[in-house]
Short mmCIF file of C-alpha atoms in Angstrom, two decimals:
data_model
loop_
_atom_site.label_atom_id
_atom_site.label_comp_id
_atom_site.label_asym_id
_atom_site.label_seq_id
_atom_site.Cartn_x
_atom_site.Cartn_y
_atom_site.Cartn_z
CA MET A 1152 4.87 -25.66 2.34
CA SER A 1153 7.12 -26.38 5.32
CA ASP A 1154 5.63 -26.92 8.79
CA VAL A 1155 7.84 -24.06 10.06
CA GLY A 1156 6.44 -21.54 7.61
CA ALA A 1157 2.85 -22.62 8.21
CA ALA A 1158 3.27 -22.42 11.99
CA THR A 1159 4.80 -18.94 11.81
CA PHE A 1160 2.08 -17.72 9.48
CA ARG A 1161 -0.79 -19.01 11.63
CA ARG A 1162 0.63 -17.66 14.90
CA ALA A 1163 1.50 -14.23 13.51
CA TRP A 1164 -1.81 -13.93 11.69
CA ALA A 1165 -3.66 -14.71 14.92
CA ASP A 1166 -1.56 -12.14 16.80
CA LEU A 1167 -2.51 -9.35 14.38
CA ALA A 1168 -6.16 -10.29 13.92
CA PRO A 1169 -7.62 -8.27 16.84
CA VAL A 1170 -5.54 -5.10 16.39
CA GLY A 1171 -7.62 -2.23 15.02
CA ARG A 1172 -10.66 -4.37 14.26
CA ALA A 1173 -13.68 -2.08 14.09
CA GLY A 1174 -16.19 -4.79 15.03
CA ASP A 1175 -19.65 -5.67 13.73
CA GLY A 1176 -18.15 -6.67 10.38
CA ARG A 1177 -16.89 -3.13 9.70
CA GLY A 1178 -13.34 -4.20 8.96
CA TYR A 1179 -10.15 -2.63 10.26
CA GLU A 1180 -9.08 0.92 11.10
CA ARG A 1181 -5.32 0.98 11.57
CA PHE A 1182 -4.20 4.56 11.00
CA ALA A 1183 -0.69 5.99 11.12
CA TRP A 1184 0.71 7.26 14.42
CA THR A 1185 -2.24 6.15 16.55
CA ARG A 1186 -2.44 3.76 19.51
CA ASP A 1187 -3.19 0.82 17.18
CA ASP A 1188 -0.25 1.81 14.99
CA HIS A 1189 1.97 1.80 18.10
CA THR A 1190 0.77 -1.73 18.91
CA LEU A 1191 1.56 -2.87 15.38
CA ARG A 1192 5.02 -1.31 15.51
CA GLU A 1193 5.71 -3.04 18.83
CA TRP A 1194 4.57 -6.34 17.31
CA PHE A 1195 6.99 -5.89 14.40
CA ALA A 1196 9.85 -5.03 16.75
CA GLY A 1197 9.05 -8.11 18.82
CA GLU A 1198 9.12 -10.37 15.77
CA ALA A 1199 12.50 -8.92 14.81
CA ALA A 1200 13.91 -9.38 18.32
CA ALA A 1201 12.65 -12.98 18.54
CA ARG A 1202 14.75 -13.80 15.45
CA GLY A 1203 17.84 -11.88 16.51
CA LEU A 1204 17.40 -9.34 13.73
CA ASP A 1205 18.78 -5.80 13.91
CA LEU A 1206 15.92 -3.29 13.97
CA VAL A 1207 16.49 0.07 12.27
CA VAL A 1208 13.96 2.91 12.01
CA ASP A 1209 14.57 5.35 9.16
CA ARG A 1210 13.88 9.10 8.94
CA ALA A 1211 10.22 8.56 8.03
CA GLY A 1212 9.55 5.98 10.73
CA ASN A 1213 9.63 2.92 8.46
CA GLN A 1214 10.93 -0.17 10.28
CA TRP A 1215 13.67 -2.44 8.87
CA ALA A 1216 14.66 -5.76 10.48
CA TRP A 1217 18.01 -7.03 9.15
CA TRP A 1218 19.61 -10.48 9.07
CA GLY A 1219 23.17 -9.46 8.15
CA ASP A 1220 24.83 -6.09 7.67
CA PRO A 1221 23.36 -4.07 4.78
CA ASP A 1222 25.98 -1.35 5.22
CA ALA A 1223 28.62 -3.87 4.17
CA THR A 1224 26.62 -5.27 1.24
CA PRO A 1225 23.20 -4.06 0.03
CA GLY A 1226 20.58 -6.67 0.87
CA VAL A 1227 17.44 -8.28 -0.43
CA VAL A 1228 14.36 -6.88 1.33
CA THR A 1229 10.79 -8.07 1.58
CA GLY A 1230 7.78 -6.79 3.50
CA SER A 1231 4.82 -4.44 3.14
CA HIS A 1232 2.72 -2.33 5.54
CA LEU A 1233 0.37 -2.82 8.50
CA ASP A 1234 -1.92 0.24 8.29
CA SER A 1235 -5.35 0.16 6.66
CA VAL A 1236 -7.98 2.28 4.96
CA PRO A 1237 -11.16 3.05 6.97
CA GLY A 1238 -13.15 -0.18 7.16
CA GLY A 1239 -10.35 -2.06 5.41
CA GLY A 1240 -9.79 -5.77 4.99
CA ALA A 1241 -7.41 -7.95 6.95
CA PHE A 1242 -5.03 -8.83 4.12
CA ASP A 1243 -3.99 -5.60 2.37
CA GLY A 1244 -0.52 -5.02 3.80
CA PRO A 1245 -0.34 -7.41 6.77
CA LEU A 1246 -0.25 -10.45 4.47
CA GLY A 1247 3.08 -9.22 3.09
CA VAL A 1248 4.62 -8.55 6.50
CA VAL A 1249 3.50 -11.84 8.07
CA SER A 1250 4.60 -13.76 4.96
CA ALA A 1251 8.00 -12.05 5.11
CA PHE A 1252 8.73 -13.33 8.61
CA ALA A 1253 7.35 -16.76 7.70
CA ALA A 1254 9.56 -16.91 4.59
CA LEU A 1255 12.61 -15.95 6.65
CA ASP A 1256 11.85 -18.81 9.05
CA VAL A 1257 11.51 -21.19 6.08
CA LEU A 1258 14.94 -20.16 4.79
CA ARG A 1259 16.53 -20.71 8.18
CA ALA A 1260 14.83 -24.10 8.48
CA ARG A 1261 16.30 -25.01 5.09
CA GLY A 1262 19.74 -24.12 6.39
CA VAL A 1263 20.19 -21.26 3.94
CA GLN A 1264 23.31 -19.18 4.59
CA PRO A 1265 22.77 -16.14 2.36
CA SER A 1266 25.59 -14.36 0.62
CA ARG A 1267 23.72 -11.08 1.04
CA PRO A 1268 21.80 -9.57 3.97
CA LEU A 1269 18.05 -10.19 4.17
CA GLY A 1270 15.71 -7.47 5.44
CA VAL A 1271 12.05 -7.36 6.44
CA ALA A 1272 10.46 -3.93 6.02
CA CYS A 1273 7.28 -2.42 7.45
CA PHE A 1274 6.38 0.86 5.76
CA VAL A 1275 4.43 3.47 7.68
CA ASP A 1276 1.26 5.18 6.43
CA GLU A 1277 1.05 3.33 3.11
CA GLU A 1278 -2.69 3.85 2.73
CA GLY A 1279 -2.63 7.56 3.51
CA ALA A 1280 -5.92 7.11 5.36
CA ARG A 1281 -5.15 9.65 8.06
CA PHE A 1282 -3.21 12.41 6.28
CA GLY A 1283 -4.31 11.93 2.68
CA VAL A 1284 -1.03 11.01 0.95
CA ALA A 1285 -0.59 7.35 0.05
CA CYS A 1286 2.77 5.62 0.56
CA ALA A 1287 3.91 8.51 2.76
CA GLY A 1288 6.72 6.52 4.38
CA SER A 1289 8.33 5.41 1.14
CA ARG A 1290 7.65 8.75 -0.56
CA LEU A 1291 9.46 10.57 2.24
CA ILE A 1292 12.64 8.51 2.20
CA SER A 1293 12.81 8.61 -1.61
CA GLY A 1294 12.30 12.38 -1.64
CA VAL A 1295 9.02 12.30 -3.58
CA LEU A 1296 7.15 13.79 -0.61
CA ASP A 1297 8.63 17.03 0.72
CA ALA A 1298 9.25 16.89 4.47
CA ASP A 1299 7.79 20.35 5.15
CA ARG A 1300 4.64 19.45 3.27
CA ALA A 1301 4.38 16.17 5.17
CA ARG A 1302 4.72 17.86 8.55
CA GLY A 1303 1.88 20.23 7.65
CA LEU A 1304 -0.59 17.58 6.44
CA ARG A 1305 -3.73 17.45 8.61
CA ASP A 1306 -6.12 14.65 9.49
CA ALA A 1307 -9.91 14.99 9.74
CA ASP A 1308 -9.58 16.37 13.29
CA GLY A 1309 -7.09 19.03 12.24
CA THR A 1310 -4.08 17.28 13.79
CA THR A 1311 -0.94 17.80 11.74
CA MET A 1312 1.42 14.96 10.97
CA ALA A 1313 4.05 16.83 12.99
CA ASP A 1314 1.78 16.88 16.04
CA ALA A 1315 0.88 13.21 15.56
CA LEU A 1316 4.56 12.30 15.43
CA ARG A 1317 5.24 14.22 18.64
CA ALA A 1318 2.34 12.47 20.36
CA ALA A 1319 3.82 9.15 19.24
CA GLY A 1320 7.17 10.07 20.75
CA ARG A 1321 8.96 10.90 17.49
CA ASP A 1322 10.75 14.06 16.42
CA PRO A 1323 9.09 15.45 13.27
CA SER A 1324 12.28 17.29 12.34
CA THR A 1325 13.82 13.94 11.35
CA LEU A 1326 11.42 13.54 8.42
CA GLY A 1327 13.08 13.70 5.05
CA ARG A 1328 14.86 11.98 2.22
CA ASP A 1329 16.99 9.06 3.42
CA PRO A 1330 19.54 7.97 0.79
CA ASP A 1331 21.42 5.86 3.33
CA THR A 1332 18.36 3.68 3.88
CA LEU A 1333 17.74 3.27 0.15
CA ALA A 1334 21.40 2.41 -0.44
CA ARG A 1335 20.98 -0.65 1.81
CA VAL A 1336 18.31 -2.11 -0.48
CA GLY A 1337 19.81 -4.10 -3.35
CA ALA A 1338 16.44 -5.58 -4.34
CA PHE A 1339 12.91 -5.43 -2.94
CA VAL A 1340 10.17 -8.07 -3.20
CA GLU A 1341 6.71 -7.19 -1.88
CA LEU A 1342 4.04 -9.85 -1.45
CA HIS A 1343 0.45 -8.56 -1.49
CA VAL A 1344 -3.07 -9.91 -1.72
CA GLU A 1345 -4.39 -9.35 -5.23
CA GLN A 1346 -6.87 -6.48 -5.42
CA GLY A 1347 -8.92 -8.00 -8.19
CA ARG A 1348 -9.66 -11.42 -9.70
CA GLY A 1349 -6.89 -11.87 -12.25
CA LEU A 1350 -5.50 -14.94 -10.47
CA VAL A 1351 -8.99 -16.36 -10.03
CA HIS A 1352 -9.44 -16.25 -13.80
CA ALA A 1353 -5.93 -17.66 -14.33
CA GLY A 1354 -6.55 -20.52 -11.91
CA ALA A 1355 -3.31 -19.76 -10.05
CA PRO A 1356 -2.73 -19.06 -6.34
CA VAL A 1357 0.27 -16.80 -6.95
CA GLY A 1358 1.26 -14.31 -9.65
CA VAL A 1359 4.02 -11.79 -10.34
CA GLY A 1360 3.52 -8.04 -10.75
CA ARG A 1361 4.35 -6.39 -14.06
CA MET A 1362 3.43 -2.72 -13.55
CA ILE A 1363 1.29 -0.24 -11.60
CA TRP A 1364 -1.10 2.05 -13.42
CA PRO A 1365 -0.55 5.82 -13.17
CA HIS A 1366 -2.77 7.26 -10.47
CA GLY A 1367 -3.31 10.33 -8.34
CA ARG A 1368 -5.44 12.16 -5.81
CA TRP A 1369 -6.96 15.62 -6.13
CA ARG A 1370 -8.92 17.91 -3.80
CA VAL A 1371 -11.87 20.06 -4.84
CA GLU A 1372 -13.24 22.92 -2.71
CA LEU A 1373 -16.92 23.75 -3.20
CA ARG A 1374 -18.00 26.91 -1.39
CA GLY A 1375 -21.47 28.05 -0.46
CA GLU A 1376 -23.18 30.05 2.26
CA ALA A 1377 -24.18 28.67 5.66
CA ASN A 1378 -27.78 29.32 6.65
CA HIS A 1379 -30.75 27.91 8.51
CA ALA A 1380 -32.33 24.78 7.00
CA GLY A 1381 -35.82 25.74 8.18
CA THR A 1382 -35.98 29.41 7.26
CA THR A 1383 -33.98 29.88 4.05
CA PRO A 1384 -36.06 29.65 0.83
CA LEU A 1385 -34.67 27.22 -1.72
CA ALA A 1386 -34.29 30.00 -4.28
CA ASP A 1387 -32.09 31.99 -1.90
CA ARG A 1388 -29.68 29.18 -1.03
CA ARG A 1389 -26.06 28.76 -2.05
CA ASP A 1390 -25.80 25.07 -1.25
CA PRO A 1391 -22.45 23.42 -2.11
CA MET A 1392 -23.99 19.97 -1.70
CA LEU A 1393 -25.74 20.53 -5.01
CA ASP A 1394 -22.36 21.33 -6.55
CA LEU A 1395 -21.00 18.12 -5.02
CA ALA A 1396 -23.79 16.09 -6.62
CA ALA A 1397 -23.08 17.64 -9.99
CA PHE A 1398 -19.34 17.08 -9.54
CA VAL A 1399 -19.77 13.37 -8.79
CA HIS A 1400 -21.90 12.93 -11.91
CA HIS A 1401 -19.30 14.77 -14.01
CA VAL A 1402 -16.54 12.56 -12.57
CA ARG A 1403 -18.37 9.40 -13.60
CA ALA A 1404 -19.12 10.69 -17.08
CA ALA A 1405 -15.53 11.83 -17.62
CA ALA A 1406 -14.17 8.47 -16.49
CA VAL A 1407 -16.48 6.56 -18.81
CA GLU A 1408 -15.49 8.78 -21.72
CA ALA A 1409 -11.76 8.40 -21.05
CA GLY A 1410 -11.78 4.70 -20.21
CA ALA A 1411 -10.44 5.37 -16.70
CA LEU A 1412 -11.39 4.66 -13.11
CA ALA A 1413 -12.41 7.69 -11.02
CA THR A 1414 -13.80 7.79 -7.50
CA VAL A 1415 -15.08 10.40 -5.08
CA GLY A 1416 -14.74 8.45 -1.85
CA LYS A 1417 -14.06 11.10 0.79
CA VAL A 1418 -16.05 14.22 1.56
CA ARG A 1419 -15.82 16.81 4.34
CA VAL A 1420 -18.88 19.00 4.99
CA GLU A 1421 -18.76 22.20 7.04
CA PRO A 1422 -20.32 22.83 9.49
CA ASN A 1423 -21.78 19.32 9.08
CA GLY A 1424 -25.08 19.99 10.85
CA VAL A 1425 -28.39 18.32 10.06
CA ASN A 1426 -30.29 21.61 10.23
CA ALA A 1427 -27.67 23.82 8.56
CA ILE A 1428 -26.99 24.54 4.92
CA PRO A 1429 -23.26 23.83 4.44
CA SER A 1430 -20.81 26.66 3.98
CA GLN A 1431 -18.24 24.46 2.25
CA VAL A 1432 -17.75 20.94 0.95
CA THR A 1433 -14.33 19.47 0.30
CA ALA A 1434 -14.23 16.38 -1.91
CA TRP A 1435 -11.32 14.12 -2.78
CA LEU A 1436 -10.95 12.59 -6.21
CA ASP A 1437 -8.99 9.43 -7.08
CA VAL A 1438 -8.24 8.75 -10.77
CA ARG A 1439 -6.40 5.76 -12.26
CA ALA A 1440 -5.99 4.29 -15.74
CA GLU A 1441 -3.71 2.07 -17.79
CA ASP A 1442 -1.93 5.12 -19.20
CA GLU A 1443 -1.42 8.74 -18.14
CA ALA A 1444 -3.29 10.18 -21.12
CA ARG A 1445 -6.56 8.68 -19.87
CA VAL A 1446 -6.04 10.12 -16.39
CA ARG A 1447 -5.25 13.54 -17.81
CA ALA A 1448 -8.35 13.38 -19.99
CA VAL A 1449 -10.49 12.98 -16.87
CA LEU A 1450 -8.74 15.93 -15.21
CA ALA A 1451 -9.18 18.07 -18.31
CA ALA A 1452 -12.91 17.37 -18.29
CA LEU A 1453 -13.05 18.49 -14.65
CA ALA A 1454 -10.84 21.58 -15.02
CA GLY A 1455 -13.74 23.91 -14.28
CA TRP A 1456 -13.96 22.52 -10.77
CA GLY A 1457 -10.37 23.52 -10.01
CA PRO A 1458 -9.00 20.21 -8.72
CA SER A 1459 -5.84 20.64 -6.64
CA GLU A 1460 -3.30 17.81 -6.92
CA GLU A 1461 -2.36 16.13 -3.63
CA SER A 1462 -0.38 13.20 -4.98
CA TRP A 1463 0.63 11.80 -8.34
CA THR A 1464 2.37 8.57 -9.31
CA PRO A 1465 3.22 7.98 -12.99
CA VAL A 1466 3.08 4.52 -14.53
CA THR A 1467 5.53 2.32 -12.67
CA TRP A 1468 7.14 -0.64 -14.36
CA PHE A 1469 8.70 -3.22 -12.12
CA ASP A 1470 12.12 -4.47 -13.19
CA ALA A 1471 11.19 -6.45 -16.31
CA ASP A 1472 14.15 -8.82 -16.14
CA LEU A 1473 13.51 -9.50 -12.46
CA ALA A 1474 9.78 -10.06 -13.04
CA ASP A 1475 10.49 -12.54 -15.85
CA GLU A 1476 13.17 -14.23 -13.76
CA VAL A 1477 10.84 -14.67 -10.77
CA ALA A 1478 7.85 -15.74 -12.87
CA THR A 1479 9.95 -18.37 -14.64
CA LEU A 1480 11.55 -19.54 -11.40
CA LEU A 1481 8.20 -20.06 -9.71
CA GLY A 1482 6.79 -21.75 -12.81
CA GLU A 1483 9.71 -24.16 -13.03
CA THR A 1484 9.46 -25.04 -9.35
CA ARG A 1485 5.67 -25.28 -9.66
CA VAL A 1486 5.19 -22.70 -6.89
CA GLY A 1487 1.93 -20.96 -7.68
CA ALA A 1488 1.81 -22.43 -11.19
CA SER A 1489 -1.60 -22.68 -12.80
CA GLY A 1490 -1.22 -26.15 -14.27
CA SER A 1491 -0.84 -27.08 -17.92
CA VAL A 1492 -1.79 -25.34 -21.12
CA PRO A 1493 -3.51 -26.94 -24.13
CA GLY A 1494 -1.37 -29.63 -25.72
CA GLY A 1495 -0.06 -30.90 -22.41
CA ARG A 1496 2.82 -28.40 -22.12
CA SER A 1497 3.42 -27.09 -18.59
CA ASP A 1498 3.31 -23.33 -18.02
CA ALA A 1499 6.80 -21.87 -18.14
CA ARG A 1500 5.86 -19.00 -15.83
CA VAL A 1501 3.27 -18.04 -13.27
CA PRO A 1502 0.87 -15.28 -14.39
CA LEU A 1503 2.22 -11.75 -14.90
CA LEU A 1504 -0.23 -9.07 -13.76
CA GLY A 1505 -0.65 -5.32 -13.95
CA THR A 1506 -2.51 -3.52 -11.16
CA GLY A 1507 -4.36 -0.29 -10.61
CA ALA A 1508 -3.41 -0.23 -6.91
CA GLY A 1509 -0.41 1.71 -5.62
CA HIS A 1510 2.24 0.10 -3.42
CA ASP A 1511 5.46 1.02 -1.64
CA ALA A 1512 7.15 -1.32 -4.11
CA GLY A 1513 6.15 1.09 -6.84
CA ILE A 1514 7.72 4.04 -5.02
CA LEU A 1515 10.98 2.11 -4.55
CA ALA A 1516 10.95 0.99 -8.18
CA ALA A 1517 10.59 4.61 -9.32
CA ALA A 1518 13.54 5.47 -7.06
CA GLY A 1519 15.73 3.00 -8.96
CA VAL A 1520 15.54 -0.02 -6.66
CA PRO A 1521 15.21 -3.36 -8.54
CA THR A 1522 11.74 -4.36 -7.41
CA ALA A 1523 9.31 -7.24 -7.87
CA MET A 1524 5.84 -8.02 -6.53
CA LEU A 1525 4.10 -11.28 -5.77
CA PHE A 1526 0.31 -11.43 -5.63
CA VAL A 1527 -1.79 -13.99 -3.74
CA ARG A 1528 -5.19 -14.98 -5.11
CA ASN A 1529 -8.23 -13.19 -3.66
CA PRO A 1530 -11.39 -15.26 -4.31
CA THR A 1531 -13.73 -12.31 -3.80
CA GLY A 1532 -11.64 -9.82 -5.78
CA VAL A 1533 -12.70 -7.27 -3.14
CA SER A 1534 -10.16 -5.01 -1.45
CA HIS A 1535 -10.27 -1.99 0.89
CA ALA A 1536 -13.38 -3.61 2.41
CA PRO A 1537 -14.14 -6.38 4.94
CA ALA A 1538 -14.87 -8.92 2.17
CA GLU A 1539 -11.20 -8.90 1.13
CA ASP A 1540 -10.03 -12.49 1.45
CA ALA A 1541 -7.49 -15.21 0.71
CA ASP A 1542 -7.62 -18.93 1.46
CA GLU A 1543 -5.00 -20.15 3.92
CA SER A 1544 -3.70 -22.65 1.37
CA ASP A 1545 -3.08 -19.80 -1.09
CA CYS A 1546 -1.44 -17.70 1.62
CA LEU A 1547 0.93 -20.59 2.39
CA ALA A 1548 1.62 -20.97 -1.33
CA GLY A 1549 2.53 -17.28 -1.24
CA VAL A 1550 4.96 -17.86 1.63
CA ASP A 1551 6.52 -20.72 -0.31
CA ALA A 1552 6.82 -18.56 -3.44
CA LEU A 1553 8.35 -15.72 -1.44
CA ALA A 1554 10.87 -18.02 0.27
CA THR A 1555 11.86 -19.53 -3.08
CA THR A 1556 12.27 -16.09 -4.63
CA LEU A 1557 14.29 -14.73 -1.73
CA GLU A 1558 16.57 -17.77 -1.63
CA HIS A 1559 17.24 -17.41 -5.34
CA LEU A 1560 18.07 -13.71 -5.01
CA LEU A 1561 20.16 -14.18 -1.89
CA MET A 1562 22.25 -16.98 -3.36
CA ARG A 1563 22.55 -16.06 -7.03
CA ASP A 1564 25.62 -13.87 -6.54
CA ARG A 1565 27.54 -16.54 -4.63
CA ALA A 1566 30.60 -17.69 -6.52
#
């Protein structure tokens, strides 16, 4: 790892560390179109300006920092997101953005003069923590998320996305599909902390993504009757919290039966009083599996609860030729390689991994952009929680792998 890349990584990582930190070990809360989000966007713009990059903001608010003119020739883009889930870890998203700038600095230090433009992207609202739709920024520009629906999405306080955009100084009428932005992206490489322990088991600091499992989110409305907690006999109650308890148990049983992963991780109770029987409970369901049939089997088992789909992403295969090309390249250059295999033969490729986590890279891949992902080893295997982690040496190996991949893609078309 070059001194330039390591220095950039450490400085940028330190800059981001305090932004949106909840304190007392509760992780990070960096939600879209909030004050913390504004700080993160300013940081990104500052990093772009410091390198003389051209900053472009698309119709969804995603930020693109360009070295070269992508309107003349579609470029190679890397990056990720800076927002978080409630109580999230430090690495999910920011690792990819910080590593992107560090990799760009490595390429410049190597004297690379690319034959294609290089872009660094920061996607807005990837986690969907505030408005409930994951990868909102990339879904909007690719047309997967309807602009009218996006403007009407509400957060827990009832604020619509349109109102949040206005408060952040943006015009919500600009939201929508953005084919001009997508046309500038000739290839996209997203680096991300692994959300699991596949690389721990493989003994490798870096791996290459193969596919993203199909996954979706559904909403269930459970209605009851509000009443006094101290005067209403149990036999006379219509308590939707009991329905919620039954629903959660049914979700778990259906997931076990189908061989899927299903989670009820968000609940809204109305009126949410200690001494009041609820009038309504809204629960959100997340279901993922290796194939769509397993997901649909879970939904079929829960049909009686009337789940309403909020988002759906089918199985997403990253460009197979590109994944093989990158995995072989990194194996041959020993970047992120796991050592030797029995018999003394060196690995020809770094590990290829599937993942159950969604990413903006998956949305771009589904939109027809040649896309690859790099994963950095996570010793805890924990993600979306404060225990999410990565050793600095592995992070720097990730920067090295990203720089090597980008250089290869930037230079391979040169005559």
